[in-house]
Amino acid sequence: MHKYLLSLALLAVYAKANAQALVPAVDVQHYTFNITLNDQDDVIKGQADLQLSLCRDVNSVTFDLDGKAANGKGMQVLAVTEGGKKLNFTHTDDKLIIKTAAKSGTNHTYHVTYSGIPADGLIISKNKYGDRTFFGDNWLHRAQKWLPCVDDVADKAGVDFIVNAPAHYSVVANGLKISEKQSGDIKTTHWHEDVPVSTKVMVIGVADFAISTPEFINQVPVNAYTFKQDKSNGFKAYACAPEILNFYNQQIGPYAYKKLANVQSKTVFGGMENASNIFYYENSVDDRAIEALVAHEVAHQWFGDAATESDVAHVWLSEGFATYFTHYYHEHKYGIDSLKKRMMVDRTGIFAFEKERMTPVVDQTKEKADITLLNNNSYQKASWVLYMLRHKLGDEKFMKGIRTYYSTYKNGNAGTENFRDVMEKASGQNLEQFFKQWLYTAGHPKLRISYETDKTNHGIHLHIEQLQKYVYQLSVDLKVGSTRFTADMRDKTLDLNIAAPTEAGELVADPDVRLLAEYEIVKEKTK
């Protein structure tokens, strides 16, 4: 009896300690990064004010910041203070640990002085014209390569960037520019973003930019920053952004930020949805498909930036949404046939990807590297899930749910089940099975459809079999001549008799491109 009680007591202590460990100690409210750049070398000098609230009692506060490596790259912390008082700290294993005891619910501002050569995160290089450039490139956990921070998508904060750089450069960053001053050969530019954003989308861009005159959409200035040599093509390429921004404003809800800059850059990705400050690859100004790229990155301002996934496993709430709403924009502008063609192309890519890697859209395998989650699942398949959900619910209920999801989680974080809950309430439908089979299950349906006609009445007899192991619940549209009908499958096989009158002709499965499935159609001999 005493042993049992002791075990319970130990379990209670363990549970309490474990629960406390799961609660983040730090909730950052605002960052101010004062960065000094130069043209002589790649060393940056930084001063960071980290304004935060504590969520539990602590003996130390930890931030992410890569230390100096053997190759000489990385950051070195020179001092940490609070209110002018020096604090003890350690900087090892890419963690800055400030040794200070503080109580839950208290607010603090730590001032960190540091310097170094960024190994990543801030890309210092030359563009295609040989001109020196500096571009932030933080996705997903690369802000810590050059900024002391809590490098987690779920910890969103406002941010100021104060950039000191040679005067020939122009600087763009998140939010609005509130000042620019020149002293000798150095220009100091101050950008301020008071809307909370994740570190993954906090960046600066520093280059010899040509800057277009802004066009205003609902009082939000929209303009382009391009390399001076690409001014003509660049301004023209990014000119589609105001129309796209206006469309999403009307369809989804108000844009979260106070400006939209479209920036030609030199970074890792083809496009990066930095909040209010989108970066595009340097040859994007000559890309014939630039409108689709702009539509994708602007859609991210709603999904991924304002409404942010709570964890990398739910990255489809960012990438899948941006992919689908790019198609949705094209449908609006170019018609339903454009949408169908885009969905067919994506479907082919999904099937090819699954031959190489069979994982669900919501991939919670912890050992997966962040970058490997950017694939046909999180982009194209996730987009298909939204497309099928739209047809399942109908346009009105689907868009009602999308608008509610955005307004509910704007400037916050959400997971897959949060989205499901919103869509169930908007539609009045139970979506558990839909989400389970399309988001949490790897693969897709493979249907073998055999059919025959009766010489007497020309009725159609069908046998449909799901060839894959997992049994989906689905509806597949079928067409023979002008006769259309829907087969609702709840089991592995389904037999259907379609009574006359029907027209003779070949069977077409999914004529309107609405189901993510492969089809094998076999016409049996007529009886």
Short mmCIF file of C-alpha atoms in Angstrom, two decimals, residues 70-299:
data_model
loop_
_atom_site.label_atom_id
_atom_site.label_comp_id
_atom_site.label_asym_id
_atom_site.label_seq_id
_atom_site.Cartn_x
_atom_site.Cartn_y
_atom_site.Cartn_z
CA ALA A 70 35.54 26.03 -37.07
CA ASN A 71 35.37 27.77 -40.47
CA GLY A 72 35.04 31.12 -38.73
CA LYS A 73 31.42 31.65 -39.67
CA GLY A 74 28.73 32.16 -37.08
CA MET A 75 27.86 34.67 -34.39
CA GLN A 76 29.77 35.66 -31.28
CA VAL A 77 27.89 37.26 -28.38
CA LEU A 78 29.88 40.11 -26.86
CA ALA A 79 27.55 41.27 -24.09
CA VAL A 80 24.06 40.88 -22.64
CA THR A 81 22.42 43.53 -20.48
CA GLU A 82 19.05 44.36 -18.99
CA GLY A 83 18.36 47.96 -18.02
CA GLY A 84 22.06 48.70 -18.38
CA LYS A 85 23.05 45.90 -16.00
CA LYS A 86 25.42 43.26 -17.34
CA LEU A 87 24.10 39.70 -17.20
CA ASN A 88 26.03 36.44 -17.22
CA PHE A 89 25.45 34.20 -20.23
CA THR A 90 26.72 31.15 -22.06
CA HIS A 91 26.67 30.65 -25.82
CA THR A 92 27.17 27.00 -26.70
CA ASP A 93 25.48 24.46 -28.97
CA ASP A 94 23.77 27.30 -30.86
CA LYS A 95 21.93 28.42 -27.72
CA LEU A 96 22.31 31.76 -25.98
CA ILE A 97 21.48 31.14 -22.31
CA ILE A 98 21.07 34.24 -20.18
CA LYS A 99 21.65 33.42 -16.52
CA THR A 100 18.94 35.40 -14.74
CA ALA A 101 16.18 34.34 -12.37
CA ALA A 102 12.74 35.78 -13.14
CA LYS A 103 9.12 35.16 -12.25
CA SER A 104 6.21 34.07 -14.39
CA GLY A 105 4.19 37.00 -15.72
CA THR A 106 7.05 39.49 -15.61
CA ASN A 107 8.23 41.47 -18.64
CA HIS A 108 11.86 41.89 -19.65
CA THR A 109 13.96 43.46 -22.38
CA TYR A 110 17.37 41.91 -22.94
CA HIS A 111 19.95 43.79 -24.99
CA VAL A 112 22.34 41.51 -26.89
CA THR A 113 25.49 42.78 -28.61
CA TYR A 114 27.04 40.38 -31.11
CA SER A 115 28.92 40.11 -34.38
CA GLY A 116 30.09 37.59 -36.95
CA ILE A 117 29.82 36.26 -40.47
CA PRO A 118 26.46 34.59 -41.13
CA ALA A 119 26.83 31.00 -42.30
CA ASP A 120 23.27 31.21 -43.61
CA GLY A 121 20.05 33.12 -42.95
CA LEU A 122 21.44 36.41 -44.23
CA ILE A 123 22.70 35.69 -47.74
CA ILE A 124 25.60 38.02 -48.56
CA SER A 125 26.60 37.57 -52.19
CA LYS A 126 26.65 39.13 -55.64
CA ASN A 127 23.67 39.20 -57.98
CA LYS A 128 23.76 38.24 -61.64
CA TYR A 129 25.21 41.66 -62.51
CA GLY A 130 28.08 41.29 -60.04
CA ASP A 131 26.61 43.78 -57.57
CA ARG A 132 26.84 43.06 -53.85
CA THR A 133 23.55 42.25 -52.09
CA PHE A 134 22.26 41.24 -48.64
CA PHE A 135 19.03 39.25 -48.35
CA GLY A 136 17.44 37.59 -45.34
CA ASP A 137 16.39 34.00 -45.98
CA ASN A 138 15.09 32.57 -42.72
CA TRP A 139 12.77 29.66 -43.60
CA LEU A 140 12.33 27.57 -41.50
CA HIS A 141 14.87 27.67 -38.66
CA ARG A 142 17.54 29.88 -40.23
CA ALA A 143 16.79 33.21 -38.55
CA GLN A 144 19.03 32.00 -35.73
CA LYS A 145 21.95 31.98 -38.15
CA TRP A 146 22.15 35.77 -37.81
CA LEU A 147 19.51 36.92 -35.30
CA PRO A 148 19.17 36.03 -31.60
CA CYS A 149 15.57 34.91 -31.33
CA VAL A 150 13.07 32.19 -30.47
CA ASP A 151 13.22 30.55 -33.89
CA ASP A 152 9.82 28.87 -33.76
CA VAL A 153 6.85 29.46 -36.08
CA ALA A 154 4.51 29.46 -33.09
CA ASP A 155 6.21 32.37 -31.30
CA LYS A 156 5.17 35.45 -33.27
CA ALA A 157 6.27 38.98 -32.46
CA GLY A 158 6.51 42.46 -33.88
CA VAL A 159 9.86 43.51 -35.33
CA ASP A 160 11.93 46.62 -36.06
CA PHE A 161 14.93 46.50 -38.37
CA ILE A 162 17.41 49.37 -38.13
CA VAL A 163 19.98 48.86 -40.88
CA ASN A 164 23.23 50.83 -41.12
CA ALA A 165 24.75 50.33 -44.56
CA PRO A 166 26.85 52.17 -47.16
CA ALA A 167 24.72 54.99 -48.55
CA HIS A 168 24.53 53.67 -52.11
CA TYR A 169 22.23 50.84 -50.94
CA SER A 170 18.46 50.92 -50.49
CA VAL A 171 16.92 48.84 -47.72
CA VAL A 172 13.57 47.08 -47.53
CA ALA A 173 12.21 45.13 -44.56
CA ASN A 174 8.96 44.11 -42.87
CA GLY A 175 6.37 46.77 -42.14
CA LEU A 176 6.63 50.46 -42.95
CA LYS A 177 9.72 52.62 -43.32
CA ILE A 178 9.61 55.20 -40.55
CA SER A 179 12.93 56.98 -41.06
CA GLU A 180 16.01 57.19 -43.24
CA LYS A 181 19.04 59.30 -42.35
CA GLN A 182 22.47 59.67 -43.88
CA SER A 183 25.63 60.56 -42.01
CA GLY A 184 28.68 60.69 -44.19
CA ASP A 185 28.89 57.49 -46.24
CA ILE A 186 26.48 55.56 -43.99
CA LYS A 187 22.72 55.53 -44.32
CA THR A 188 20.49 54.34 -41.47
CA THR A 189 17.08 52.98 -42.47
CA HIS A 190 14.43 52.06 -39.92
CA TRP A 191 11.52 49.74 -40.72
CA HIS A 192 8.78 48.93 -38.20
CA GLU A 193 6.29 46.02 -38.16
CA ASP A 194 3.86 46.00 -35.25
CA VAL A 195 1.85 43.00 -36.48
CA PRO A 196 3.18 39.79 -34.88
CA VAL A 197 4.98 37.55 -37.36
CA SER A 198 7.12 34.41 -37.18
CA THR A 199 10.89 34.66 -37.40
CA LYS A 200 10.73 32.61 -40.62
CA VAL A 201 9.30 35.68 -42.42
CA MET A 202 11.33 38.47 -40.73
CA VAL A 203 13.91 39.74 -43.23
CA ILE A 204 15.83 42.61 -44.74
CA GLY A 205 16.79 43.20 -48.35
CA VAL A 206 19.76 45.46 -49.11
CA ALA A 207 20.81 46.20 -52.69
CA ASP A 208 21.10 48.92 -55.32
CA PHE A 209 17.36 48.82 -55.96
CA ALA A 210 15.14 50.60 -58.42
CA ILE A 211 11.87 51.26 -56.59
CA SER A 212 8.52 51.65 -58.35
CA THR A 213 5.81 54.16 -57.51
CA PRO A 214 3.30 52.42 -55.24
CA GLU A 215 -0.24 51.55 -56.24
CA PHE A 216 -2.69 51.60 -53.36
CA ILE A 217 -5.17 48.80 -52.62
CA ASN A 218 -7.42 49.65 -49.67
CA GLN A 219 -4.79 52.19 -48.57
CA VAL A 220 -2.04 49.53 -48.69
CA PRO A 221 0.90 50.58 -50.89
CA VAL A 222 2.01 47.88 -53.34
CA ASN A 223 5.24 48.31 -55.25
CA ALA A 224 8.36 46.65 -56.65
CA TYR A 225 12.03 46.64 -55.69
CA THR A 226 14.26 45.41 -58.52
CA PHE A 227 17.90 45.49 -59.47
CA LYS A 228 18.48 48.75 -61.35
CA GLN A 229 19.44 46.89 -64.54
CA ASP A 230 16.05 45.07 -64.49
CA LYS A 231 13.89 48.08 -63.71
CA SER A 232 11.74 47.92 -66.85
CA ASN A 233 11.13 44.16 -66.89
CA GLY A 234 10.87 43.97 -63.12
CA PHE A 235 8.26 46.67 -62.68
CA LYS A 236 6.22 45.04 -65.45
CA ALA A 237 6.63 41.51 -64.03
CA TYR A 238 5.43 42.43 -60.54
CA ALA A 239 2.64 44.73 -61.77
CA CYS A 240 0.10 41.92 -61.32
CA ALA A 241 0.46 42.09 -57.52
CA PRO A 242 -2.16 44.82 -56.83
CA GLU A 243 -4.87 42.94 -58.72
CA ILE A 244 -4.02 39.71 -56.88
CA LEU A 245 -3.96 41.45 -53.49
CA ASN A 246 -7.35 42.99 -54.19
CA PHE A 247 -8.83 39.62 -55.19
CA TYR A 248 -7.68 37.89 -52.00
CA ASN A 249 -8.88 40.83 -49.94
CA GLN A 250 -12.35 40.34 -51.35
CA GLN A 251 -12.40 36.56 -51.21
CA ILE A 252 -10.65 35.79 -47.91
CA GLY A 253 -10.56 38.84 -45.68
CA PRO A 254 -8.55 42.00 -45.01
CA TYR A 255 -4.81 41.93 -45.67
CA ALA A 256 -2.96 41.83 -42.37
CA TYR A 257 -0.07 44.20 -43.13
CA LYS A 258 0.46 47.86 -44.02
CA LYS A 259 2.40 47.43 -47.26
CA LEU A 260 3.30 44.85 -49.89
CA ALA A 261 6.77 45.01 -51.42
CA ASN A 262 7.64 42.63 -54.26
CA VAL A 263 11.41 42.27 -54.27
CA GLN A 264 13.85 40.82 -56.79
CA SER A 265 16.41 39.01 -54.67
CA LYS A 266 19.20 36.48 -54.46
CA THR A 267 18.22 33.76 -51.99
CA VAL A 268 17.62 30.00 -51.83
CA PHE A 269 13.97 29.76 -52.87
CA GLY A 270 12.17 30.74 -56.06
CA GLY A 271 9.82 32.81 -53.96
CA MET A 272 9.69 33.49 -50.22
CA GLU A 273 6.61 34.92 -48.57
CA ASN A 274 8.30 37.21 -46.05
CA ALA A 275 5.57 39.20 -44.33
CA SER A 276 4.72 42.33 -46.36
CA ASN A 277 8.06 41.87 -48.09
CA ILE A 278 8.02 39.05 -50.67
CA PHE A 279 11.35 37.94 -52.17
CA TYR A 280 11.48 36.44 -55.69
CA TYR A 281 14.44 34.78 -57.37
CA GLU A 282 16.58 37.08 -59.48
CA ASN A 283 15.46 35.78 -62.89
CA SER A 284 11.79 36.00 -61.95
CA VAL A 285 11.55 39.29 -63.83
CA ASP A 286 11.83 37.27 -67.08
CA ASP A 287 9.62 34.37 -65.98
CA ARG A 288 6.54 33.88 -68.16
CA ALA A 289 4.80 32.20 -65.24
CA ILE A 290 5.50 35.12 -62.89
CA GLU A 291 1.79 35.81 -62.31
CA ALA A 292 1.31 32.37 -60.77
CA LEU A 293 4.40 32.82 -58.59
CA VAL A 294 3.18 36.21 -57.40
CA ALA A 295 -0.30 34.78 -56.72
CA HIS A 296 1.26 31.98 -54.66
CA GLU A 297 3.45 34.26 -52.56
CA VAL A 298 0.73 36.85 -52.03
CA ALA A 299 -1.67 34.09 -50.91
#
